[in-house]
Structure formats: C-alpha cells, structure tokens
Coordinates of C-alpha atoms and ligand atoms in Angstrom, one line a residue:
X1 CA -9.6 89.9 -68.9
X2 CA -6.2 91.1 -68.8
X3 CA -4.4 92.2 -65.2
X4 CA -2.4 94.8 -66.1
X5 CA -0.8 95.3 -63.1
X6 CA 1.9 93.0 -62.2
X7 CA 0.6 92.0 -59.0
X8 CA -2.6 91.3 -58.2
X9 CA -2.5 92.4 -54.8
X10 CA -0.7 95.8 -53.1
X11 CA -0.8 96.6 -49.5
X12 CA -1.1 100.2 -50.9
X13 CA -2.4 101.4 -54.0
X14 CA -1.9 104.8 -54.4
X15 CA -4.5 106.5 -57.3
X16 CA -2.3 109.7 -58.9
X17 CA 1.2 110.9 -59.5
X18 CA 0.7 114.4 -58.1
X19 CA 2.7 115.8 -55.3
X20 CA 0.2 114.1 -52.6
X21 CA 0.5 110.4 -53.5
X22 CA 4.4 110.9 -54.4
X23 CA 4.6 112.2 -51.0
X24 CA 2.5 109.9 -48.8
X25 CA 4.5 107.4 -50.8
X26 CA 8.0 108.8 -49.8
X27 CA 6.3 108.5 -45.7
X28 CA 5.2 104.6 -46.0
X29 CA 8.5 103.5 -48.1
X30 CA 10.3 104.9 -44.6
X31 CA 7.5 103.8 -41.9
X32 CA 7.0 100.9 -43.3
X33 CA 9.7 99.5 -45.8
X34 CA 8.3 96.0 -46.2
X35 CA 4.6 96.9 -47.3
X36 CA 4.2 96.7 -50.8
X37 CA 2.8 99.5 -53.0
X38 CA 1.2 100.3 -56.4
X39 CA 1.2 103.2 -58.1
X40 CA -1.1 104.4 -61.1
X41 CA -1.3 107.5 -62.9
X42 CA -3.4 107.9 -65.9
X43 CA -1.1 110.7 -67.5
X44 CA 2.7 109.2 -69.4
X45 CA 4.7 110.9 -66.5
X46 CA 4.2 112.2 -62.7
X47 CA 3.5 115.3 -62.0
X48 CA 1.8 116.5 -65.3
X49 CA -1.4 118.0 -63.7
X50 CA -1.9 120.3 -60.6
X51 CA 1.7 119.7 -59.7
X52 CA 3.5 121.2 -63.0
X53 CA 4.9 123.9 -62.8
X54 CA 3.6 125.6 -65.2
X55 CA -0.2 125.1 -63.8
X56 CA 0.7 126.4 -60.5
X57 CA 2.8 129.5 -59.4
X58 CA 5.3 127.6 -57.5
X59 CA 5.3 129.6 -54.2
X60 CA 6.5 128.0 -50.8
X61 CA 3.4 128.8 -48.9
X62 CA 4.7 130.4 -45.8
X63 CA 2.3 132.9 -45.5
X64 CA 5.6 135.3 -45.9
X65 CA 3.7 137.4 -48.9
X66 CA 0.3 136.3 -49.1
X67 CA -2.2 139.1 -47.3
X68 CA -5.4 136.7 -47.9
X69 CA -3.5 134.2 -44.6
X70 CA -4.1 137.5 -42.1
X71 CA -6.9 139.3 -43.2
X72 CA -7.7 142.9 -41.4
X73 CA -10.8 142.4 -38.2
X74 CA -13.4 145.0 -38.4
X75 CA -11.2 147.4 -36.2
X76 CA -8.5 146.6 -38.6
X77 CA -6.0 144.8 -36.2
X78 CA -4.7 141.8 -38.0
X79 CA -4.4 138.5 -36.3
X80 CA -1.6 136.5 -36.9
X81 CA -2.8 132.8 -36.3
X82 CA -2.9 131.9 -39.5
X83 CA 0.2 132.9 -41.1
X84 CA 1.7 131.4 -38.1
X85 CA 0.3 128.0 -38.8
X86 CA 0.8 128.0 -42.8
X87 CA 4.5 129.2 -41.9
X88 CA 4.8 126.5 -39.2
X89 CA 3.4 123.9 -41.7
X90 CA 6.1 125.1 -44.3
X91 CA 8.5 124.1 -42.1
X92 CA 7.8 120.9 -41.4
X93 CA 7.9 120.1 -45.5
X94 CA 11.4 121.7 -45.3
X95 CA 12.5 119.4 -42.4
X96 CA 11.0 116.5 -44.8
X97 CA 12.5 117.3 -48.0
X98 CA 15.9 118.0 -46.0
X99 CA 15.9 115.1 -44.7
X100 CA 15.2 113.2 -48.3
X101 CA 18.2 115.2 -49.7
X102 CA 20.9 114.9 -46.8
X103 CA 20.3 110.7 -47.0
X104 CA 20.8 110.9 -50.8
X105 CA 17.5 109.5 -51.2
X106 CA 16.6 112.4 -53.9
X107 CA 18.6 115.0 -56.0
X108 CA 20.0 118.1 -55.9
X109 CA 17.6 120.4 -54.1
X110 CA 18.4 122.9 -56.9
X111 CA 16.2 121.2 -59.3
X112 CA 13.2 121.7 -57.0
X113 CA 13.6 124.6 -54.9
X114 CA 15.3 128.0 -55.4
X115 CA 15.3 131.1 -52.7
X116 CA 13.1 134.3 -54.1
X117 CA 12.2 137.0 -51.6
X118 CA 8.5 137.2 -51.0
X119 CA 6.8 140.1 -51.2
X120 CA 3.8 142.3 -50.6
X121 CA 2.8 145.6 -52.5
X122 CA -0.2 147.4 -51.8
X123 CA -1.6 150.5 -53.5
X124 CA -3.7 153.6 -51.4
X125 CA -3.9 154.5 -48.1
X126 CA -6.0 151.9 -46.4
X127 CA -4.1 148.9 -47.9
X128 CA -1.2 151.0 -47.0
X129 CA -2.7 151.5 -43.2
X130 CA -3.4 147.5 -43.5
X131 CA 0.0 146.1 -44.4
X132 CA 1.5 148.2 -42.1
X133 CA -0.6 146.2 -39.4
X134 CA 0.1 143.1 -40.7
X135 CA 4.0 143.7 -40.5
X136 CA 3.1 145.0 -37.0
X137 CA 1.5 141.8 -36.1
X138 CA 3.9 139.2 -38.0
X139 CA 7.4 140.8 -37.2
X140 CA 7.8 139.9 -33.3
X141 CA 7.3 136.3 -34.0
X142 CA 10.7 134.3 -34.8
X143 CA 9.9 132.8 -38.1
X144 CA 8.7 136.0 -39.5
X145 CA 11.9 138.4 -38.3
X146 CA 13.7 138.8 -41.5
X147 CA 10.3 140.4 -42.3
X148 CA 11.1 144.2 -43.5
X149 CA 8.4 147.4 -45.1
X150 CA 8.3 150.1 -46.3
X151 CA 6.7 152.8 -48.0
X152 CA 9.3 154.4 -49.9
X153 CA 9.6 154.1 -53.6
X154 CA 13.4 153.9 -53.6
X155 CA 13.6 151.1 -51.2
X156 CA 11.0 149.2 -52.7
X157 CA 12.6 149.9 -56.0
X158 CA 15.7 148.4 -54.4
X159 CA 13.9 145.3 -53.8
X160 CA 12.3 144.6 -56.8
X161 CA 12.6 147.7 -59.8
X162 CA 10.0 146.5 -62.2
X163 CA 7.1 147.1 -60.0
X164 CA 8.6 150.7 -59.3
X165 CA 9.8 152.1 -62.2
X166 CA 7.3 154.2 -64.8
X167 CA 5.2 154.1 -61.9
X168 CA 4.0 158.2 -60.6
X169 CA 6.8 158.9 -57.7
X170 CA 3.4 160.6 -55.7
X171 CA 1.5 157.5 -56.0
X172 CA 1.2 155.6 -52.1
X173 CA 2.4 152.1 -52.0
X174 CA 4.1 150.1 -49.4
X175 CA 5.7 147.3 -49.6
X176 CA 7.0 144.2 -47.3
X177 CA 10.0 141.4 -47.8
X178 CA 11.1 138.4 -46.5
X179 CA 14.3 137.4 -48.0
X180 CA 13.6 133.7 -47.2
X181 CA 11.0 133.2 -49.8
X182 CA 10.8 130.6 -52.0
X183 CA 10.4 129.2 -55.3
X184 CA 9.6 125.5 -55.8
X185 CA 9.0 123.3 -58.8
X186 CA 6.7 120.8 -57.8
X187 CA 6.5 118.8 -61.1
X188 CA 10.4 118.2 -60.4
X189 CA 10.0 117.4 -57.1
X190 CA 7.1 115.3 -57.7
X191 CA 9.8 113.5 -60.4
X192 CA 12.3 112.8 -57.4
X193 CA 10.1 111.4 -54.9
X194 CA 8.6 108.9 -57.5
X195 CA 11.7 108.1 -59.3
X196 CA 13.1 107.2 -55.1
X197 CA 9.9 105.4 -54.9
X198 CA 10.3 103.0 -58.0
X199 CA 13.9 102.4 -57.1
X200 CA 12.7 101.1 -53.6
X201 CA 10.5 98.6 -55.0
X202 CA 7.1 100.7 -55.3
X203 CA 5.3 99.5 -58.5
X204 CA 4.9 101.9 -60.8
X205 CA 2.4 102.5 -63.6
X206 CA 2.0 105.1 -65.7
X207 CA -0.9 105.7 -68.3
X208 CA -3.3 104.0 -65.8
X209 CA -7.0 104.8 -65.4
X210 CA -8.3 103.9 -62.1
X211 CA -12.0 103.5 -63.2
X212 CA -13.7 102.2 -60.6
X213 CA -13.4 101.7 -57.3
X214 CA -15.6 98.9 -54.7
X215 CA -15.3 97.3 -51.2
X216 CA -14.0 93.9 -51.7
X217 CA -15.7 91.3 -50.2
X218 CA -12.8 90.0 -47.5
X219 CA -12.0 93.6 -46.3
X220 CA -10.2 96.5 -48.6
X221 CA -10.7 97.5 -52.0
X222 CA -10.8 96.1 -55.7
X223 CA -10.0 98.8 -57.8
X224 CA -10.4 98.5 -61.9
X225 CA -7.8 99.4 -64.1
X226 CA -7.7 100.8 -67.7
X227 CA -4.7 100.8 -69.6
X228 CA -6.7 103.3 -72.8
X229 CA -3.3 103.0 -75.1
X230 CA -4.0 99.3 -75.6
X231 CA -7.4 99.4 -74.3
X232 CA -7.0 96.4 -71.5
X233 CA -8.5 96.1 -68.5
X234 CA -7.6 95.0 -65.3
X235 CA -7.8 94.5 -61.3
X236 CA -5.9 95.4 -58.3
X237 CA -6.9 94.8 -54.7
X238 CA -5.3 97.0 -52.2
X239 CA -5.8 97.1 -48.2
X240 CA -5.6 100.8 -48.3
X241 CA -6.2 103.2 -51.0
X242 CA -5.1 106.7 -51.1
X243 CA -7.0 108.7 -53.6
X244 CA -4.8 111.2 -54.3
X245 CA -6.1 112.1 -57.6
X246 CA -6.4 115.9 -57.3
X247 CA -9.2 116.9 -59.1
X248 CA -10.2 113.7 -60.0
X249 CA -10.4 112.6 -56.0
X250 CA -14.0 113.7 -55.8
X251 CA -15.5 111.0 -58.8
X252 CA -13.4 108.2 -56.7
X253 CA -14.7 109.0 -53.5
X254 CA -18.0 108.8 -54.4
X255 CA -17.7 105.7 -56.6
X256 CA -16.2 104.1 -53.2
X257 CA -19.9 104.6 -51.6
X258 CA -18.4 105.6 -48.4
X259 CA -20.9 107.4 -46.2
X260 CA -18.0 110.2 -45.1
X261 CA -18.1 111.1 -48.9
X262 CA -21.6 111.9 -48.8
X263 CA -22.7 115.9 -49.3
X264 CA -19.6 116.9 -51.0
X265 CA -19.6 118.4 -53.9
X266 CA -16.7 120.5 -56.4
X267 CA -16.4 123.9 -57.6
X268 CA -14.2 123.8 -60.2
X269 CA -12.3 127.4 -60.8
X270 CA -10.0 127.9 -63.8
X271 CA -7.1 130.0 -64.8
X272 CA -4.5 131.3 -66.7
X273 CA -1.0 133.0 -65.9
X274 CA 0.8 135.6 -68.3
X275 CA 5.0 134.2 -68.8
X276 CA 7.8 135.9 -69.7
X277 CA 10.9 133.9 -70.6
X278 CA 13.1 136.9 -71.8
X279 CA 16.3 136.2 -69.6
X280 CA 16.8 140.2 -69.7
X281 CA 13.5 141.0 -68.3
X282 CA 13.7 138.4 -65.9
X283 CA 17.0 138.9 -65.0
X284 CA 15.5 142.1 -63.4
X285 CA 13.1 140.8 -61.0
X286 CA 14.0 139.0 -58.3
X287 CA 11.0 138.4 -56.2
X288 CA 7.0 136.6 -55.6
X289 CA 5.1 140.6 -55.0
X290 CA 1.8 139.4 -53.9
X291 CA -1.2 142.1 -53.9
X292 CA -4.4 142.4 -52.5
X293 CA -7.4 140.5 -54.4
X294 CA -10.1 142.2 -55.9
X295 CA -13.7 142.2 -54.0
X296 CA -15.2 138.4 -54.8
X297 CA -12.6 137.0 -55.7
X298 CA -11.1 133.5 -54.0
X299 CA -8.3 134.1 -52.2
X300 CA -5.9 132.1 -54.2
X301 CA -6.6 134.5 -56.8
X302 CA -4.9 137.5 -55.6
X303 CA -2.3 138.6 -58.5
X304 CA 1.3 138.4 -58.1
X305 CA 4.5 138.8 -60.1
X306 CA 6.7 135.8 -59.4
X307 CA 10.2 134.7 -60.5
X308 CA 10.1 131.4 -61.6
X309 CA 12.7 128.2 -61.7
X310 CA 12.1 126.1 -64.1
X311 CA 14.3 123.5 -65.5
X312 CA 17.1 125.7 -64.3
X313 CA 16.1 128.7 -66.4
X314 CA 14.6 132.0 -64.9
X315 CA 11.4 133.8 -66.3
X316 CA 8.4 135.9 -64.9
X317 CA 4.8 135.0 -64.4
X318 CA 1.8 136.9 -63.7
X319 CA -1.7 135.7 -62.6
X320 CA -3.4 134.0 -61.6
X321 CA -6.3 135.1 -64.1
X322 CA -9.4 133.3 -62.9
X323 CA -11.8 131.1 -65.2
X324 CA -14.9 128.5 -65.3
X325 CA -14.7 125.2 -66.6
X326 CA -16.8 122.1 -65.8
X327 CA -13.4 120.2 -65.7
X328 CA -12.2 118.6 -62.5
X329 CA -8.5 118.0 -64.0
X330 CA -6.6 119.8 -66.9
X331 CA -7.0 116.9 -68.9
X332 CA -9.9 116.1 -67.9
X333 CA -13.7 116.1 -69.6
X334 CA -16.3 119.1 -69.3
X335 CA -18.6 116.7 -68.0
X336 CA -16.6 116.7 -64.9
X337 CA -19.0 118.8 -62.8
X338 CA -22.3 117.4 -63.9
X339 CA -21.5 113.8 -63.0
X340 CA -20.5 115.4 -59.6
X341 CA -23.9 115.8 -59.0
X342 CA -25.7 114.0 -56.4
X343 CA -28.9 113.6 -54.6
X344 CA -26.4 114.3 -51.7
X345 CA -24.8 117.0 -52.8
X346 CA -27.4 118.9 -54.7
X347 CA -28.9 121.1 -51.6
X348 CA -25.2 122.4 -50.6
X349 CA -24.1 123.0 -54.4
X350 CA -27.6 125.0 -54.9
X351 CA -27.5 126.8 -51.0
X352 CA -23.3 127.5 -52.5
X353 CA -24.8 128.9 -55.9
X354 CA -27.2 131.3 -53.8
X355 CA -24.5 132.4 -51.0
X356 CA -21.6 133.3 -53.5
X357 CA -23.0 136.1 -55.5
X358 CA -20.0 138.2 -55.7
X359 CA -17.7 135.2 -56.9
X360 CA -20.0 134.4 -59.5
X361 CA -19.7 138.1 -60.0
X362 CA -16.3 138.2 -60.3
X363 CA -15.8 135.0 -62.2
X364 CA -17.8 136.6 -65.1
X365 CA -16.1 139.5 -64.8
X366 CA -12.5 137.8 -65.1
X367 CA -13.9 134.9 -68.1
X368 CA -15.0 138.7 -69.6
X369 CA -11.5 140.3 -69.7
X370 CA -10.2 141.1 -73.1
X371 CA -6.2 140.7 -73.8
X372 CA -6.1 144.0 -73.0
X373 CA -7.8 144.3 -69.5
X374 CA -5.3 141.2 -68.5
X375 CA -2.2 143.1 -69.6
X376 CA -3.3 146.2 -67.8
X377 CA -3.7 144.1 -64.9
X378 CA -0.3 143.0 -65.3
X379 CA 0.6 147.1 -65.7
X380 CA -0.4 147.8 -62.1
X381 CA 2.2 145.3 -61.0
X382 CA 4.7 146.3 -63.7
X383 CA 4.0 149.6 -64.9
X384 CA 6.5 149.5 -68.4
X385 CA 5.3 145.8 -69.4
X386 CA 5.2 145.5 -72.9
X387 CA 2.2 143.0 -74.2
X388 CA 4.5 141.3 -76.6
X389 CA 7.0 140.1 -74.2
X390 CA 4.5 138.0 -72.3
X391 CA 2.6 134.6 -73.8
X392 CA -0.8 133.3 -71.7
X393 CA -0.7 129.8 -70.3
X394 CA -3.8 127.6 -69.0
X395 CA -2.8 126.8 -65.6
X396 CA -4.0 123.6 -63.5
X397 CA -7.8 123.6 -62.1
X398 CA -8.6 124.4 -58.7
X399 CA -11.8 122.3 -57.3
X400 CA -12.9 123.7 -54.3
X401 CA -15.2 122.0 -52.1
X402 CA -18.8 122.5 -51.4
X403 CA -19.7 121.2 -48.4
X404 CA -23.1 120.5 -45.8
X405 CA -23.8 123.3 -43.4
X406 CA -26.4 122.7 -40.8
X407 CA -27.0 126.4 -40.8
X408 CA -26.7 127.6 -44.7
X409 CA -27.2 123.9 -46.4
X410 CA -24.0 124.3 -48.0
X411 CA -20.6 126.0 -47.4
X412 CA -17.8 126.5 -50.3
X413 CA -14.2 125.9 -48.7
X414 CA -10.8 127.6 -50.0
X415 CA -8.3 124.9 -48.3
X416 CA -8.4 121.3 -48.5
X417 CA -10.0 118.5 -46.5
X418 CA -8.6 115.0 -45.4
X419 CA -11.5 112.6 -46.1
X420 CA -11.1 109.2 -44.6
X421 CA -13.5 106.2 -44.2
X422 CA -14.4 105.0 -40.9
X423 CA -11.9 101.5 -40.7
X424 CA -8.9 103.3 -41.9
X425 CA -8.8 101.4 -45.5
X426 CA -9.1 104.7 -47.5
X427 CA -8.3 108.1 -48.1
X428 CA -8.9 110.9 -50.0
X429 CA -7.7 114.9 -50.4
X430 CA -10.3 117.1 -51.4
X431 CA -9.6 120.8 -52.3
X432 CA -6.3 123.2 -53.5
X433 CA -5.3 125.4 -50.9
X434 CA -2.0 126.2 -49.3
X435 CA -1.5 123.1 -51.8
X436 CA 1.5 121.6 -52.2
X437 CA 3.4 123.5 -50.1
X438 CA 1.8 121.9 -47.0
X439 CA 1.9 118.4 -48.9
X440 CA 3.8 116.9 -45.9
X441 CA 1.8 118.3 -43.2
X442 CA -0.9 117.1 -45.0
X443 CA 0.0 113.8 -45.4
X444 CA 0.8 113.2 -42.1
X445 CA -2.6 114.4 -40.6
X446 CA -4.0 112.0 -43.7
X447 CA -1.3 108.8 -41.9
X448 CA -3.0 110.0 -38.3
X449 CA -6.3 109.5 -39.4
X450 CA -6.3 106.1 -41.7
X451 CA -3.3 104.4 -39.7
X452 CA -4.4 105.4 -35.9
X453 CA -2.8 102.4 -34.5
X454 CA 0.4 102.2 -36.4
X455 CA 0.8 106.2 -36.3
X456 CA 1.6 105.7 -32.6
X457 CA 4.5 103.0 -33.2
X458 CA 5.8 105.7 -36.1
X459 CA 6.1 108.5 -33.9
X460 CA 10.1 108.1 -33.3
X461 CA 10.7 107.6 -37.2
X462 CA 8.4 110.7 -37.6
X463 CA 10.5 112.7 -35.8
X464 CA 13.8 111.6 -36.8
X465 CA 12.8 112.5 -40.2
X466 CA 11.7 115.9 -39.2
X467 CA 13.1 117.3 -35.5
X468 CA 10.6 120.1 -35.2
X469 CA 7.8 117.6 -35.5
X470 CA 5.1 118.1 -32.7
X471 CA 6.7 120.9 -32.0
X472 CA 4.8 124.8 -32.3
X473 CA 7.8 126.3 -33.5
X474 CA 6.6 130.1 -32.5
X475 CA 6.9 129.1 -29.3
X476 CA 10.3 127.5 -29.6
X477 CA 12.0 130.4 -31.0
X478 CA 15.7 128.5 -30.5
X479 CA 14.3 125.7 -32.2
X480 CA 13.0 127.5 -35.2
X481 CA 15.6 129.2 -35.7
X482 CA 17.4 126.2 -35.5
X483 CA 15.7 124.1 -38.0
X484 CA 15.3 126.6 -40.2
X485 CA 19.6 127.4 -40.4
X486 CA 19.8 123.8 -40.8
X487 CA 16.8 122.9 -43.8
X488 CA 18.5 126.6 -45.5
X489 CA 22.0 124.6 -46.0
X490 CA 20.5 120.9 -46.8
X491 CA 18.1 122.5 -49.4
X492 CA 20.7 125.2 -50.6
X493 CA 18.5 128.2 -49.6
X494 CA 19.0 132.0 -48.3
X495 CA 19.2 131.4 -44.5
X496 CA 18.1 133.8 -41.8
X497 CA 20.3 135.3 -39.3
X498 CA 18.9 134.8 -35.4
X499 CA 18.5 138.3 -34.6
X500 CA 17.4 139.9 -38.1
Ligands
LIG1 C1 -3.5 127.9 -60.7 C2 -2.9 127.2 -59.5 C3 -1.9 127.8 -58.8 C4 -1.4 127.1 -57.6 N1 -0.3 127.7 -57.0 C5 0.3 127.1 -55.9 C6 1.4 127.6 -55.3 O1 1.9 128.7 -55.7 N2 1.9 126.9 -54.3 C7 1.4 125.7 -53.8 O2 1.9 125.2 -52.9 N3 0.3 125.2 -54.4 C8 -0.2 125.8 -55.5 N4 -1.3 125.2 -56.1 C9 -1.9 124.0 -55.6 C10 -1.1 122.8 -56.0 O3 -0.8 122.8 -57.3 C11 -1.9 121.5 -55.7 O4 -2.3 121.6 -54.3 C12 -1.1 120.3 -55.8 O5 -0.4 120.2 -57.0 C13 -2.1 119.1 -55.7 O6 -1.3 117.9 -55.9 P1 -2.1 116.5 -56.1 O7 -1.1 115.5 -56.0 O8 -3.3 116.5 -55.1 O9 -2.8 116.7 -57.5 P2 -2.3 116.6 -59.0 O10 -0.9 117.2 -59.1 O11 -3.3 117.1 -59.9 O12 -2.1 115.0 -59.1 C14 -3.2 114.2 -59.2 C15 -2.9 113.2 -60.3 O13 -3.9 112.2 -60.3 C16 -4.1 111.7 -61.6 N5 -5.4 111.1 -61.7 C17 -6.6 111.8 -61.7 N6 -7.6 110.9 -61.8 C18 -7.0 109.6 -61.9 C19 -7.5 108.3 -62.1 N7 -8.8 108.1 -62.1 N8 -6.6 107.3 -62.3 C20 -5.3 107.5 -62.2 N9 -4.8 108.8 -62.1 C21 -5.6 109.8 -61.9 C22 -3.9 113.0 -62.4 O14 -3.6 112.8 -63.8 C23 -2.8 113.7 -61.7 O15 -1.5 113.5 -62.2 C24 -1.9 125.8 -57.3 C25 -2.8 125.2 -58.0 C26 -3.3 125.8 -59.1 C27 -4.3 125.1 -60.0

C-alpha cells in the first residue's frame, strides 16, 4: 500500500476544504502554532462545493434583511432574539477576518467581502403591517440603527429602482434597509485562509478521498485515504479529526461509530439561482431585497435579488429556486441519501416524512415550475426582467438534519449542529444554516466542545483576536459600535455612524 500522505501521523487532520475546516484551521495555526495539521479535500481546489460562490448567495448573515430570523407571534409582535444573536454572531466573524487582514496574514478584504445594503420588500397589507413590526422591534437596538422603512414607492425606488419600476404605483409594498449589508465571496475567502494555512506549515492535499474513517487502537483516529487520479491508497492517523466535509459530514460520522452520531439522519434540499452578468443591468441594483417565503417552504428559501462580487465583477442573482436530489454534495452520488439510512435513523427520517407535508408540498411544487413560472417569480422582484438576460445555475446542496424527538420520533432542523464525541478526538458540523456567515462562531463553540481543557488556557488569544469576544454586544452599545467602526475600516466596508 502506498501512504499518500507525507506524514503518517497529524495532530489534526482536517476532512474538507470548505469554509469550516479552512476556518477552524486559521484558529489552531494561532492557538496552537506547533501542532501539526493535515488537510484533505477530494475536489482539485478549496472551496469548490458549498462554499463557491456561485452555489451559495453570498450574504453576510446578520439577520439585517432576512424576515424568516424574526418571525411574527400569534398577536403579530415580533421578537427580536434571534436577529440579535445571528447579528451578534456576524460580528464576531468580522472581528476574526479583521484581525486576519490587519496582521497581513490574508489579502485584500476586497476579494472577499464587498458592502451591499440589505433589504426587505414585502407585498400587501399584512406583510406590510409585519415589517413594519419587525423594524419596530429591531431599530432601538445599536447594531440594527442604521435600520430605515418605508412604504413609499419613490423612496424605495431610491434604494434600489429595479424592484420599483414597471411595478402598478397603487400596489402596497414596504420596504426596509440597512446600508451595512454585505456581500461575501466565500470560495475566495475560503482560498485565503488555506493558502495562509499551507504557508504556515499545514499539509495540504488536494484530490483526496477520505474513505473511511476508525478508532485506532492507542487512542485517535486512522483515517483511509484515496488519491482516485492515480487510484493509491493510503493512511493517516490523527489525534483529532474535524469532519468538516459539508454534505459529506454525515457518511463520516457514521462510519466513525460514535454513539453521539446515532439517530441522525439528512434531508438533502436542492436548488438553483437565475444570474445576470450584464454590467448595465447590474450596474442598476445595488442591494440583497429579501422577501417573504412562500407557505412550506424552508426558510432559507425565501427569494431575494442580490448584487453579487465575484472575482471583482458585479452581476445579479435571483433564487434560491428549491429542488430534490438524493445528493449530499454537488459532486456527489444520488445514492447519497439511501446509504444514509440506518436502523438508527430510520423512525426520525419516517416520523420527518409524516410531519413535513407542506414542504414536501412545496418541494413538488418548486421541482414542477416551468422556465416560465421561475422568471415570473423573478418578475415580482423585478417587474421589467427580461428572460433572456438571465442564465440558471445549480447551486450547492443544503442537507438538513433529521433528528430524534422524544415526542414526534423525529424532528427536521434548519441550522446546523456541532456534533462531537464524548473524549474530545472528533468533530463534526451537520446542517446549512446561517452557514458560513457564522463559520467563526461556529468554530469556536466546535474548539469549546472538543478541546474543553485547552479552550480555557486559549481564552486571552481568543480575545486578542476578536475584542468583542464573550461579549453580548446589544448590551454593550459603546462597544458595538466600536468594533463595528473598527472591522468597517480593516475590511474596507460602509461603516455606521453612532447615532444613525
Ligand atoms: C443554495 C445555498 C445558498 C446559501 N447561501 C448562503 C448565504 O447567502 N450566506 C451564508 O452565509 N451561507 C449560505 N449558504 C451556506 C454555506 O454555503 C455553507 O454553510 C458553507 O459553505 C458550508 O461550508 P463547509 O465548509 O461546511 O462545506 P463545503 O463548502 O461544502 O465544504 C466541504 C468540503 O468537504 C469536501 N469533502 C466532502 N466529503 C469529503 C471526503 N470524504 N473527503 C475529502 N473531502 C470531502 C467537499 O468536496 C467540500 O469541498 C448557502 C448554501 C447553499 C447550498
């Protein structure tokens, strides 16, 4: 047998070259510069799966724009928790990512992140009578002040004319901003973070298959190797492993036999986004304009009209449009979801088939949708779009997790779960949602739970790298406003005055 890697042995072995493992990566090179660490990605580059850019939308989650974070109570009051949190979580990867680019350690923040206000537009009275709530509800609080509505087609045409224009002046829509919004390319950033890695000594290895994945007998992990160009085989023993393989996390985590794997299952959800790379159509929209999602549908597949940064060039995208697929990963196999299967997981999978009625609903109803029905979709967001301006792209999979319930037998969760076995010598991200935005928050809840007793010695380092660390920024309005002046000029971003 051939080892393929170059060392036999890692301190860390990292499975994936998504945003995750790039980022826990970037952590453990600073915690701990002397442990050594492996790498392997079966795709030719980083970042080619979830984390292109072109298979997400490439919004900085900061629940600025996105109604599905603060959804109305019966008595239609919103509460703000949420948004707070995701916003507060937001933060804390710009204080990260500003402190990667003020040392030099990665490039120019323009290659990864861009200002683009963040919007909400509603249609109709209720959704109207909602947003106005939510704005209500969000405004007071420090890190949403710059928040501004309105319900006035000139002013909202102001803000972003597309969505106005050739749209019936007597129609009812409202509309929120935050100028602060933003736009990030996680393939590129993904590309940084790993490039700083293999510069600081991180092996890395490209166009690996992790295939399998077992205790080893001394304590930690022998994982086995594929290399499918040449078709050699090899070995790697790690004392941790971070399966950070996206979609492909679930497969790993099973093969590792570890009882906190057991009862989890994936629901993979597919989808596609309309683009637009005219520069003179894009050049007129300057904005993410999240809506309201249809009834059944997941929350993270509430359309929006984004400007989008990629490779320094401008365009439009429109989407999500929701699918099925049995695939886990992009590139991955349809046979995915039925080697999922478990005798663990099959009563929550079956309980989640019987619960979710309307998403199964709307899932047929989106797979159903002819060219047509999507661009008319895309006309209630931009009334004059014209079909031929626009291509459709497959974007990356979603699996969401299926979970035990004591209650229902099974549960199906939007947001993502740290998994991590019992001695700390693995760990795993299940799920999509925020996503990458909250990458570093994250991480470091994934470092708290697998490295209990050195996450207490890294607590000074932690917050070195990122000041408002620990910290509830909501209720340390100075702070926030602070941090956030100070991440807006080390990442080249719109800041936001103290008082807006
Ligand atoms: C349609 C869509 C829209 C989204 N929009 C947003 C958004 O607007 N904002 C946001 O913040 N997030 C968004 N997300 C979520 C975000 O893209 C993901 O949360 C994030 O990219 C996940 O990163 P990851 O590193 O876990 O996974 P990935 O980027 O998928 O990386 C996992 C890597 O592991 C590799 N791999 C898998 N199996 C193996 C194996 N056995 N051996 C070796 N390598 C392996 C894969 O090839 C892949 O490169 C969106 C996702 C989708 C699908």
């Amino acid at each position: 047998m051939t080892f393929i890697s170059k060392t036999p042995h890692a301190d860390v072995v990292l499975i994936g070259g998504g945003i995750m493992s790039a980022t826990l990566g970037a952590f453990l090179k600073q915690l701990e510069p002397n442990w050594t660490i492996s790498l392997f990605e079966r795709l030719d580059q980083p970042g080619l799966e979830s984390s292109d850019p072109w298979n997400n939308a490439g919004t900085g989650h900061a629940a600025l724009c996105e109604l599905n974070y603060s959804p109305a109570a019966k008595d239609g009051s919103v509460n703000p928790a949420k948004a707070l949190l995701i916003n507060e979580q937001f933060q804390l990867s710009r204080q990260f990512w500003s402190h990667l680019v003020d040392r030099n350690l990665i490039g120019s923040p323009k290659g990864f992140i861009n200002t683009v206000p963040h919007m909400s537009f509603v249609l109709g009275e209720d959704h109207t009578r909602f947003l106005k709530t939510r704005y209500e509800a969000l405004k007071p609080h420090t890190l949403f002040r710059s928040m501004e509505y309105s319900e006035d087609h000139g002013q909202i045409a102001k803000w972003a004319p597309l969505i106005v224009k050739g749209r019936d002046p007597k129609q009812r829509i409202a509309a929120t901003r935050a100028v602060e919004g933003t736009d990030v390319d996680f393939g590129a950033l993904t590309r940084e973070l790993t490039t700083y890695l293999g510069n600081n000594g991180v092996e890395i290895n490209y166009g690996h298959d992790v295939t399998g994945i077992s205790r080893a007998s001394g304590g930690g992990w022998d994982l086995s190797l594929k290399y499918p160009k040449s078709g050699e085989h090899g070995k790697i023993h790690a004392k941790f492993v971070f399966v950070g393989a996206g979609g492909g996390a679930l497969h790993l985590l099973q093969a590792s036999g570890i009882p906190e794997s057991k009862g989890y299952g994936g629901f993979p959800v597919s989808g596609q986004f309309f683009r637009c790379t005219d520069e003179a159509i894009a050049a007129q929209h300057s904005a993410k304009v999240y809506g309201q999602a249809s009834v059944g549908a997941p929350p993270m597949s509430v359309p929006h009209l984004d400007t989008r940064y990629v490779n320094g060039k401008r365009s439009l995208l429109f989407g999500p449009y929701a699918g099925f697929s049995t695939n886990f990963l992009k590139n991955g196999s349809y046979l995915d979801l039925p080697l999922s299967i478990r005798p663990g997981n099959i009563i929550p999978m079956l309980a989640v088939a019987k619960d979710n009625m309307d998403l199964t609903a709307y899932l047929i109803k989106e797979v159903a949708k002819r060219h047509g029905d999507k661009v008319e979709a895309l006309r209630e967001y931009y009334p004059e779009a014209k079909d031929g301006d626009w291509e459709l792209i497959t974007a990356g999979q979603r699996v969401q997790i299926i979970k035990k319930d004591p209650q229902k037998g099974g549960i199906l969760q939007f947001g993502t779960e740290v998994i991590a076995g019992r001695d700390g010598s693995i760990g795993a991200l299940l799920g999509a949602s925020p996503g990458a935005s909250t990458a570093v928050p994250i991480m470091i809840e994934l470092l708290q739970k697998t490295f209990p007793k050195n996450f207490k010695g890294w607590q000074s380092k932690l917050k070195d790298m990122m000041p408002g660390y620990g910290v509830k920024l909501d209720e340390n309005p100075d702070l926030a406003v602070e941090l956030e002046q100070a991440t807006a000029k080390s990442l080249q971003l719109e800041g936001v005055s103290a008082s807006r």
